[in-house]
């Protein structure tokens, strides 16, 4: 695949609705910002936010700055946006952290709560880091969380229920992995590359974590703003064709010196 330059990638992100005018409706975004501010831990994605984010307008301000949603609190219905320039900026920051991991031959753990969208993004990144000499962390066997099994496919940890890979925002599967590693006397990862509660939980535990997040998942953007996560990449995390993410992944890996 040709590796896009920045301008070509921005154009691709907008055309495929990974960024730009995304499918997530404004009222859904605002509802999630409100629930986070009201202390609903489902929307904290494994982070401990205390009483620092009890005003939904503060949450909206962070999302406008770091994700590119409309900053007008009176805009309550219709389509919302992700700024593709912010997406590429965050990919550049993530590339620098991946480059550091490769240089140090770090142990890296990959996980996703969005297997229908982001599984292959994580898999390709894991393949590239392994080729660069990194250890891709193998999770302990027999782990359970949220009435499911925590499995690893194609080097990526996911939640499985009833022979189905599960879409989950929960931090519990990542907690099960980290607890299992400690129980087995194994070192924790140097870096976690993930999304949703998988990334939030790792960052909250003090592990270097980078991740992807949609415009209705504000917690990871707050985590980066507070320094708990190193990078949060804004994007629609489940577009109509997961192949749409391939140019983005190629850009990321090229920037990290992994292609």
PDB file of C-alpha atoms in Angstrom:
ATOM      1  CA  UNK A   1       0.000   0.000   0.000  1.00  0.00           C
ATOM      2  CA  UNK A   2       1.308   3.501  -0.810  1.00  0.00           C
ATOM      3  CA  UNK A   3       2.084   5.395   2.375  1.00  0.00           C
ATOM      4  CA  UNK A   4       0.063   8.624   2.395  1.00  0.00           C
ATOM      5  CA  UNK A   5       1.604  11.956   3.243  1.00  0.00           C
ATOM      6  CA  UNK A   6      -0.151  14.159   5.758  1.00  0.00           C
ATOM      7  CA  UNK A   7      -2.406  15.915   3.244  1.00  0.00           C
ATOM      8  CA  UNK A   8      -3.417  12.658   1.576  1.00  0.00           C
ATOM      9  CA  UNK A   9      -4.183  11.057   4.930  1.00  0.00           C
ATOM     10  CA  UNK A  10      -6.328  14.008   6.048  1.00  0.00           C
ATOM     11  CA  UNK A  11      -8.284  13.710   2.813  1.00  0.00           C
ATOM     12  CA  UNK A  12      -8.698   9.949   3.323  1.00  0.00           C
ATOM     13  CA  UNK A  13      -9.853  10.357   6.924  1.00  0.00           C
ATOM     14  CA  UNK A  14     -12.543  12.813   5.860  1.00  0.00           C
ATOM     15  CA  UNK A  15     -13.705  10.767   2.849  1.00  0.00           C
ATOM     16  CA  UNK A  16     -14.064   7.594   4.909  1.00  0.00           C
ATOM     17  CA  UNK A  17     -15.547   9.470   7.888  1.00  0.00           C
ATOM     18  CA  UNK A  18     -12.850   8.281  10.267  1.00  0.00           C
ATOM     19  CA  UNK A  19     -12.635  12.005  11.005  1.00  0.00           C
ATOM     20  CA  UNK A  20     -14.364  15.117   9.720  1.00  0.00           C
ATOM     21  CA  UNK A  21     -18.166  14.849   9.797  1.00  0.00           C
ATOM     22  CA  UNK A  22     -18.432  11.543  11.666  1.00  0.00           C
ATOM     23  CA  UNK A  23     -21.440   9.309  12.230  1.00  0.00           C
ATOM     24  CA  UNK A  24     -21.686   9.915  15.979  1.00  0.00           C
ATOM     25  CA  UNK A  25     -24.596  12.301  16.659  1.00  0.00           C
ATOM     26  CA  UNK A  26     -24.120  15.390  18.791  1.00  0.00           C
ATOM     27  CA  UNK A  27     -26.769  14.464  21.364  1.00  0.00           C
ATOM     28  CA  UNK A  28     -24.992  11.143  21.988  1.00  0.00           C
ATOM     29  CA  UNK A  29     -21.704  12.965  22.562  1.00  0.00           C
ATOM     30  CA  UNK A  30     -23.249  15.427  25.003  1.00  0.00           C
ATOM     31  CA  UNK A  31     -25.031  12.629  26.854  1.00  0.00           C
ATOM     32  CA  UNK A  32     -21.736  10.827  27.411  1.00  0.00           C
ATOM     33  CA  UNK A  33     -19.990  14.022  28.541  1.00  0.00           C
ATOM     34  CA  UNK A  34     -22.805  14.604  31.034  1.00  0.00           C
ATOM     35  CA  UNK A  35     -22.669  11.059  32.367  1.00  0.00           C
ATOM     36  CA  UNK A  36     -18.901  11.283  32.861  1.00  0.00           C
ATOM     37  CA  UNK A  37     -19.337  14.566  34.729  1.00  0.00           C
ATOM     38  CA  UNK A  38     -22.098  13.004  36.857  1.00  0.00           C
ATOM     39  CA  UNK A  39     -19.712  10.274  38.003  1.00  0.00           C
ATOM     40  CA  UNK A  40     -20.976   7.335  35.946  1.00  0.00           C
ATOM     41  CA  UNK A  41     -17.891   5.113  36.019  1.00  0.00           C
ATOM     42  CA  UNK A  42     -18.886   3.289  32.855  1.00  0.00           C
ATOM     43  CA  UNK A  43     -17.776   6.471  31.074  1.00  0.00           C
ATOM     44  CA  UNK A  44     -14.537   6.853  33.050  1.00  0.00           C
ATOM     45  CA  UNK A  45     -12.978   3.941  31.094  1.00  0.00           C
ATOM     46  CA  UNK A  46     -10.881   2.736  33.994  1.00  0.00           C
ATOM     47  CA  UNK A  47      -9.552   6.154  34.986  1.00  0.00           C
ATOM     48  CA  UNK A  48      -9.987   7.684  38.433  1.00  0.00           C
ATOM     49  CA  UNK A  49     -11.254  11.198  37.765  1.00  0.00           C
ATOM     50  CA  UNK A  50     -12.249  12.076  41.322  1.00  0.00           C
ATOM     51  CA  UNK A  51     -14.218  15.309  41.484  1.00  0.00           C
ATOM     52  CA  UNK A  52     -12.074  17.107  38.911  1.00  0.00           C
ATOM     53  CA  UNK A  53     -14.547  16.846  36.011  1.00  0.00           C
ATOM     54  CA  UNK A  54     -17.991  17.483  37.461  1.00  0.00           C
ATOM     55  CA  UNK A  55     -18.909  20.211  34.972  1.00  0.00           C
ATOM     56  CA  UNK A  56     -19.910  18.839  31.569  1.00  0.00           C
ATOM     57  CA  UNK A  57     -18.895  22.146  29.966  1.00  0.00           C
ATOM     58  CA  UNK A  58     -15.317  21.491  31.080  1.00  0.00           C
ATOM     59  CA  UNK A  59     -15.528  18.079  29.437  1.00  0.00           C
ATOM     60  CA  UNK A  60     -16.859  19.672  26.247  1.00  0.00           C
ATOM     61  CA  UNK A  61     -13.976  22.167  26.270  1.00  0.00           C
ATOM     62  CA  UNK A  62     -11.412  19.351  26.426  1.00  0.00           C
ATOM     63  CA  UNK A  63     -13.177  17.496  23.623  1.00  0.00           C
ATOM     64  CA  UNK A  64     -13.251  20.594  21.441  1.00  0.00           C
ATOM     65  CA  UNK A  65      -9.537  21.172  22.036  1.00  0.00           C
ATOM     66  CA  UNK A  66      -8.271  17.591  21.708  1.00  0.00           C
ATOM     67  CA  UNK A  67     -10.836  15.935  19.447  1.00  0.00           C
ATOM     68  CA  UNK A  68     -12.338  18.767  17.438  1.00  0.00           C
ATOM     69  CA  UNK A  69     -16.012  18.516  18.318  1.00  0.00           C
ATOM     70  CA  UNK A  70     -18.172  21.623  18.020  1.00  0.00           C
ATOM     71  CA  UNK A  71     -17.349  23.864  21.000  1.00  0.00           C
ATOM     72  CA  UNK A  72     -20.777  25.554  21.137  1.00  0.00           C
ATOM     73  CA  UNK A  73     -22.703  24.246  24.179  1.00  0.00           C
ATOM     74  CA  UNK A  74     -25.934  25.364  22.519  1.00  0.00           C
ATOM     75  CA  UNK A  75     -25.358  23.021  19.586  1.00  0.00           C
ATOM     76  CA  UNK A  76     -27.220  20.009  20.902  1.00  0.00           C
ATOM     77  CA  UNK A  77     -28.466  17.996  17.924  1.00  0.00           C
ATOM     78  CA  UNK A  78     -27.194  17.044  14.490  1.00  0.00           C
ATOM     79  CA  UNK A  79     -23.821  15.789  13.328  1.00  0.00           C
ATOM     80  CA  UNK A  80     -20.620  16.269  15.265  1.00  0.00           C
ATOM     81  CA  UNK A  81     -17.042  16.418  14.061  1.00  0.00           C
ATOM     82  CA  UNK A  82     -13.535  15.132  14.669  1.00  0.00           C
ATOM     83  CA  UNK A  83     -10.772  17.402  13.405  1.00  0.00           C
ATOM     84  CA  UNK A  84      -8.622  15.286  11.053  1.00  0.00           C
ATOM     85  CA  UNK A  85      -5.629  17.526  11.708  1.00  0.00           C
ATOM     86  CA  UNK A  86      -5.857  16.591  15.399  1.00  0.00           C
ATOM     87  CA  UNK A  87      -6.068  12.930  14.413  1.00  0.00           C
ATOM     88  CA  UNK A  88      -2.847  13.182  12.415  1.00  0.00           C
ATOM     89  CA  UNK A  89      -1.144  15.208  15.159  1.00  0.00           C
ATOM     90  CA  UNK A  90      -1.955  12.433  17.633  1.00  0.00           C
ATOM     91  CA  UNK A  91      -0.758   9.750  15.207  1.00  0.00           C
ATOM     92  CA  UNK A  92       2.555  11.622  15.007  1.00  0.00           C
ATOM     93  CA  UNK A  93       2.802  11.615  18.813  1.00  0.00           C
ATOM     94  CA  UNK A  94       1.958   7.913  18.939  1.00  0.00           C
ATOM     95  CA  UNK A  95       4.582   7.214  16.273  1.00  0.00           C
ATOM     96  CA  UNK A  96       7.235   8.825  18.470  1.00  0.00           C
ATOM     97  CA  UNK A  97       6.274   6.570  21.394  1.00  0.00           C
ATOM     98  CA  UNK A  98       6.341   3.484  19.150  1.00  0.00           C
ATOM     99  CA  UNK A  99       9.753   4.538  17.859  1.00  0.00           C
ATOM    100  CA  UNK A 100      10.957   4.720  21.464  1.00  0.00           C
ATOM    101  CA  UNK A 101       9.539   1.254  22.149  1.00  0.00           C
ATOM    102  CA  UNK A 102      11.344  -0.173  19.134  1.00  0.00           C
ATOM    103  CA  UNK A 103      14.641   1.477  20.059  1.00  0.00           C
ATOM    104  CA  UNK A 104      14.435   0.064  23.581  1.00  0.00           C
ATOM    105  CA  UNK A 105      13.058  -3.330  22.483  1.00  0.00           C
ATOM    106  CA  UNK A 106      10.310  -2.864  24.986  1.00  0.00           C
ATOM    107  CA  UNK A 107       7.629  -5.338  26.018  1.00  0.00           C
ATOM    108  CA  UNK A 108       4.348  -4.138  24.492  1.00  0.00           C
ATOM    109  CA  UNK A 109       0.798  -5.313  25.171  1.00  0.00           C
ATOM    110  CA  UNK A 110      -1.999  -4.778  22.642  1.00  0.00           C
ATOM    111  CA  UNK A 111      -5.704  -4.896  23.460  1.00  0.00           C
ATOM    112  CA  UNK A 112      -8.993  -3.736  21.979  1.00  0.00           C
ATOM    113  CA  UNK A 113     -12.584  -3.289  23.012  1.00  0.00           C
ATOM    114  CA  UNK A 114     -13.453  -2.637  19.366  1.00  0.00           C
ATOM    115  CA  UNK A 115     -12.517  -5.873  17.554  1.00  0.00           C
ATOM    116  CA  UNK A 116     -14.899  -5.122  14.680  1.00  0.00           C
ATOM    117  CA  UNK A 117     -13.061  -1.902  13.895  1.00  0.00           C
ATOM    118  CA  UNK A 118      -9.568  -1.688  15.331  1.00  0.00           C
ATOM    119  CA  UNK A 119      -8.326  -5.276  15.589  1.00  0.00           C
ATOM    120  CA  UNK A 120      -6.203  -5.116  12.459  1.00  0.00           C
ATOM    121  CA  UNK A 121      -4.786  -1.696  13.344  1.00  0.00           C
ATOM    122  CA  UNK A 122      -3.425  -3.249  16.528  1.00  0.00           C
ATOM    123  CA  UNK A 123      -2.327  -6.467  14.793  1.00  0.00           C
ATOM    124  CA  UNK A 124      -0.324  -4.643  12.139  1.00  0.00           C
ATOM    125  CA  UNK A 125       1.322  -2.486  14.787  1.00  0.00           C
ATOM    126  CA  UNK A 126       2.206  -5.551  16.860  1.00  0.00           C
ATOM    127  CA  UNK A 127       3.710  -7.277  13.802  1.00  0.00           C
ATOM    128  CA  UNK A 128       5.848  -4.239  13.057  1.00  0.00           C
ATOM    129  CA  UNK A 129       7.120  -3.912  16.620  1.00  0.00           C
ATOM    130  CA  UNK A 130       7.943  -7.611  16.825  1.00  0.00           C
ATOM    131  CA  UNK A 131       9.944  -7.310  13.605  1.00  0.00           C
ATOM    132  CA  UNK A 132      11.814  -4.415  15.229  1.00  0.00           C
ATOM    133  CA  UNK A 133      12.798  -6.615  18.173  1.00  0.00           C
ATOM    134  CA  UNK A 134      10.086  -5.838  20.702  1.00  0.00           C
ATOM    135  CA  UNK A 135       8.491  -8.480  22.870  1.00  0.00           C
ATOM    136  CA  UNK A 136       4.741  -8.686  22.284  1.00  0.00           C
ATOM    137  CA  UNK A 137       3.376  -9.628  25.686  1.00  0.00           C
ATOM    138  CA  UNK A 138       1.495 -12.917  25.868  1.00  0.00           C
ATOM    139  CA  UNK A 139      -1.316 -12.763  28.373  1.00  0.00           C
ATOM    140  CA  UNK A 140      -1.831 -15.443  31.035  1.00  0.00           C
ATOM    141  CA  UNK A 141      -4.283 -18.195  30.189  1.00  0.00           C
ATOM    142  CA  UNK A 142      -7.603 -18.782  31.907  1.00  0.00           C
ATOM    143  CA  UNK A 143      -8.455 -15.130  32.557  1.00  0.00           C
ATOM    144  CA  UNK A 144     -12.078 -14.089  33.014  1.00  0.00           C
ATOM    145  CA  UNK A 145     -13.813 -10.726  33.276  1.00  0.00           C
ATOM    146  CA  UNK A 146     -17.336  -9.379  32.835  1.00  0.00           C
ATOM    147  CA  UNK A 147     -18.815 -12.873  32.390  1.00  0.00           C
ATOM    148  CA  UNK A 148     -16.451 -13.611  29.515  1.00  0.00           C
ATOM    149  CA  UNK A 149     -13.003 -14.936  28.743  1.00  0.00           C
ATOM    150  CA  UNK A 150     -10.009 -12.709  28.082  1.00  0.00           C
ATOM    151  CA  UNK A 151      -8.296 -14.172  25.033  1.00  0.00           C
ATOM    152  CA  UNK A 152      -5.503 -13.113  22.713  1.00  0.00           C
ATOM    153  CA  UNK A 153      -5.909 -13.378  18.950  1.00  0.00           C
ATOM    154  CA  UNK A 154      -3.300 -12.171  16.454  1.00  0.00           C
ATOM    155  CA  UNK A 155      -1.306 -10.725  19.385  1.00  0.00           C
ATOM    156  CA  UNK A 156      -4.270  -8.597  20.547  1.00  0.00           C
ATOM    157  CA  UNK A 157      -6.158  -9.166  23.812  1.00  0.00           C
ATOM    158  CA  UNK A 158      -9.950  -9.102  23.587  1.00  0.00           C
ATOM    159  CA  UNK A 159     -13.034 -10.141  25.522  1.00  0.00           C
ATOM    160  CA  UNK A 160     -14.855 -13.238  24.253  1.00  0.00           C
ATOM    161  CA  UNK A 161     -18.353 -14.374  25.146  1.00  0.00           C
ATOM    162  CA  UNK A 162     -20.162 -17.279  23.572  1.00  0.00           C
ATOM    163  CA  UNK A 163     -17.634 -17.661  20.730  1.00  0.00           C
ATOM    164  CA  UNK A 164     -18.063 -13.950  19.888  1.00  0.00           C
ATOM    165  CA  UNK A 165     -15.473 -11.209  20.226  1.00  0.00           C
ATOM    166  CA  UNK A 166     -17.059  -8.531  22.376  1.00  0.00           C
ATOM    167  CA  UNK A 167     -17.325  -4.768  22.048  1.00  0.00           C
ATOM    168  CA  UNK A 168     -16.575  -3.498  25.531  1.00  0.00           C
ATOM    169  CA  UNK A 169     -15.700  -0.243  27.272  1.00  0.00           C
ATOM    170  CA  UNK A 170     -14.897  -2.036  30.530  1.00  0.00           C
ATOM    171  CA  UNK A 171     -11.507  -1.782  32.267  1.00  0.00           C
ATOM    172  CA  UNK A 172     -11.989  -5.175  33.926  1.00  0.00           C
ATOM    173  CA  UNK A 173     -10.392  -7.311  31.171  1.00  0.00           C
ATOM    174  CA  UNK A 174      -7.196  -5.249  31.308  1.00  0.00           C
ATOM    175  CA  UNK A 175      -7.238  -5.414  35.096  1.00  0.00           C
ATOM    176  CA  UNK A 176      -7.475  -9.214  34.817  1.00  0.00           C
ATOM    177  CA  UNK A 177      -4.429  -9.283  32.517  1.00  0.00           C
ATOM    178  CA  UNK A 178      -2.282  -7.044  34.713  1.00  0.00           C
ATOM    179  CA  UNK A 179      -3.300  -8.893  37.884  1.00  0.00           C
ATOM    180  CA  UNK A 180      -2.588 -12.197  36.147  1.00  0.00           C
ATOM    181  CA  UNK A 181       0.888 -11.100  35.099  1.00  0.00           C
ATOM    182  CA  UNK A 182       1.687 -10.024  38.655  1.00  0.00           C
ATOM    183  CA  UNK A 183       0.255 -13.254  40.058  1.00  0.00           C
ATOM    184  CA  UNK A 184       2.510 -15.251  37.734  1.00  0.00           C
ATOM    185  CA  UNK A 185       5.544 -13.210  38.763  1.00  0.00           C
ATOM    186  CA  UNK A 186       5.933 -11.740  35.292  1.00  0.00           C
ATOM    187  CA  UNK A 187       6.882  -8.130  34.602  1.00  0.00           C
ATOM    188  CA  UNK A 188       4.232  -5.673  33.507  1.00  0.00           C
ATOM    189  CA  UNK A 189       4.418  -4.256  29.976  1.00  0.00           C
ATOM    190  CA  UNK A 190       6.579  -1.250  29.222  1.00  0.00           C
ATOM    191  CA  UNK A 191       3.850   0.032  26.918  1.00  0.00           C
ATOM    192  CA  UNK A 192       0.165  -0.699  26.301  1.00  0.00           C
ATOM    193  CA  UNK A 193      -1.416   0.122  22.932  1.00  0.00           C
ATOM    194  CA  UNK A 194      -5.176  -0.134  23.249  1.00  0.00           C
ATOM    195  CA  UNK A 195      -8.521   1.681  23.375  1.00  0.00           C
ATOM    196  CA  UNK A 196     -11.530   2.095  25.680  1.00  0.00           C
ATOM    197  CA  UNK A 197     -11.149   0.804  29.239  1.00  0.00           C
ATOM    198  CA  UNK A 198      -8.188  -1.350  28.253  1.00  0.00           C
ATOM    199  CA  UNK A 199      -6.098   1.799  27.723  1.00  0.00           C
ATOM    200  CA  UNK A 200      -7.626   3.684  30.649  1.00  0.00           C
ATOM    201  CA  UNK A 201      -6.951   0.882  33.129  1.00  0.00           C
ATOM    202  CA  UNK A 202      -3.329   0.522  32.020  1.00  0.00           C
ATOM    203  CA  UNK A 203      -2.689   4.243  32.278  1.00  0.00           C
ATOM    204  CA  UNK A 204      -4.328   4.404  35.683  1.00  0.00           C
ATOM    205  CA  UNK A 205      -2.013   1.601  36.866  1.00  0.00           C
ATOM    206  CA  UNK A 206       0.978   3.763  35.921  1.00  0.00           C
ATOM    207  CA  UNK A 207       1.906   1.944  32.707  1.00  0.00           C
ATOM    208  CA  UNK A 208       2.769   3.965  29.618  1.00  0.00           C
ATOM    209  CA  UNK A 209      -0.410   3.781  27.529  1.00  0.00           C
ATOM    210  CA  UNK A 210      -1.444   5.116  24.143  1.00  0.00           C
ATOM    211  CA  UNK A 211      -4.828   4.597  22.582  1.00  0.00           C
ATOM    212  CA  UNK A 212      -7.617   5.434  20.189  1.00  0.00           C
ATOM    213  CA  UNK A 213     -10.922   7.047  21.153  1.00  0.00           C
ATOM    214  CA  UNK A 214     -14.132   8.233  19.523  1.00  0.00           C
ATOM    215  CA  UNK A 215     -15.722  11.625  20.104  1.00  0.00           C
ATOM    216  CA  UNK A 216     -18.292  10.097  22.475  1.00  0.00           C
ATOM    217  CA  UNK A 217     -15.563   8.589  24.722  1.00  0.00           C
ATOM    218  CA  UNK A 218     -14.153  11.638  26.509  1.00  0.00           C
ATOM    219  CA  UNK A 219     -12.311   9.880  29.331  1.00  0.00           C
ATOM    220  CA  UNK A 220      -9.182   8.992  27.372  1.00  0.00           C
ATOM    221  CA  UNK A 221      -8.832  12.582  26.131  1.00  0.00           C
ATOM    222  CA  UNK A 222      -9.096  13.760  29.727  1.00  0.00           C
ATOM    223  CA  UNK A 223      -6.510  11.110  30.628  1.00  0.00           C
ATOM    224  CA  UNK A 224      -4.063  12.567  28.139  1.00  0.00           C
ATOM    225  CA  UNK A 225      -4.842  16.111  29.306  1.00  0.00           C
ATOM    226  CA  UNK A 226      -4.009  15.047  32.878  1.00  0.00           C
ATOM    227  CA  UNK A 227      -0.940  13.031  31.853  1.00  0.00           C
ATOM    228  CA  UNK A 228      -2.329   9.609  32.767  1.00  0.00           C
ATOM    229  CA  UNK A 229      -2.253   8.520  29.125  1.00  0.00           C
ATOM    230  CA  UNK A 230       0.559   9.503  26.829  1.00  0.00           C
ATOM    231  CA  UNK A 231      -1.446   9.768  23.611  1.00  0.00           C
ATOM    232  CA  UNK A 232      -5.121   9.573  22.640  1.00  0.00           C
ATOM    233  CA  UNK A 233      -5.870   9.500  18.904  1.00  0.00           C
ATOM    234  CA  UNK A 234      -9.312  10.899  17.993  1.00  0.00           C
ATOM    235  CA  UNK A 235     -11.204   8.884  15.377  1.00  0.00           C
ATOM    236  CA  UNK A 236     -14.456   7.125  14.634  1.00  0.00           C
ATOM    237  CA  UNK A 237     -13.551   3.707  16.038  1.00  0.00           C
ATOM    238  CA  UNK A 238     -15.982   1.641  13.956  1.00  0.00           C
ATOM    239  CA  UNK A 239     -16.465   2.845  10.391  1.00  0.00           C
ATOM    240  CA  UNK A 240     -18.236   0.820   7.714  1.00  0.00           C
ATOM    241  CA  UNK A 241     -15.109  -0.996   6.474  1.00  0.00           C
ATOM    242  CA  UNK A 242     -12.127  -1.785   8.731  1.00  0.00           C
ATOM    243  CA  UNK A 243      -9.866  -1.629   5.639  1.00  0.00           C
ATOM    244  CA  UNK A 244     -10.406   2.138   5.741  1.00  0.00           C
ATOM    245  CA  UNK A 245      -7.947   2.236   8.640  1.00  0.00           C
ATOM    246  CA  UNK A 246      -5.101   0.723   6.584  1.00  0.00           C
ATOM    247  CA  UNK A 247      -3.714   4.030   5.204  1.00  0.00           C
ATOM    248  CA  UNK A 248      -3.802   5.476   8.724  1.00  0.00           C
ATOM    249  CA  UNK A 249      -1.888   2.487  10.073  1.00  0.00           C
ATOM    250  CA  UNK A 250       0.666   2.724   7.268  1.00  0.00           C
ATOM    251  CA  UNK A 251       1.187   6.420   8.067  1.00  0.00           C
ATOM    252  CA  UNK A 252       1.636   5.600  11.765  1.00  0.00           C
ATOM    253  CA  UNK A 253       4.148   2.814  11.183  1.00  0.00           C
ATOM    254  CA  UNK A 254       6.119   4.851   8.653  1.00  0.00           C
ATOM    255  CA  UNK A 255       6.322   7.707  11.141  1.00  0.00           C
ATOM    256  CA  UNK A 256       7.596   5.294  13.770  1.00  0.00           C
ATOM    257  CA  UNK A 257      10.295   3.977  11.416  1.00  0.00           C
ATOM    258  CA  UNK A 258       8.713   0.533  11.422  1.00  0.00           C
ATOM    259  CA  UNK A 259       8.157   0.067   7.679  1.00  0.00           C
TER     260      UNK A 259
END
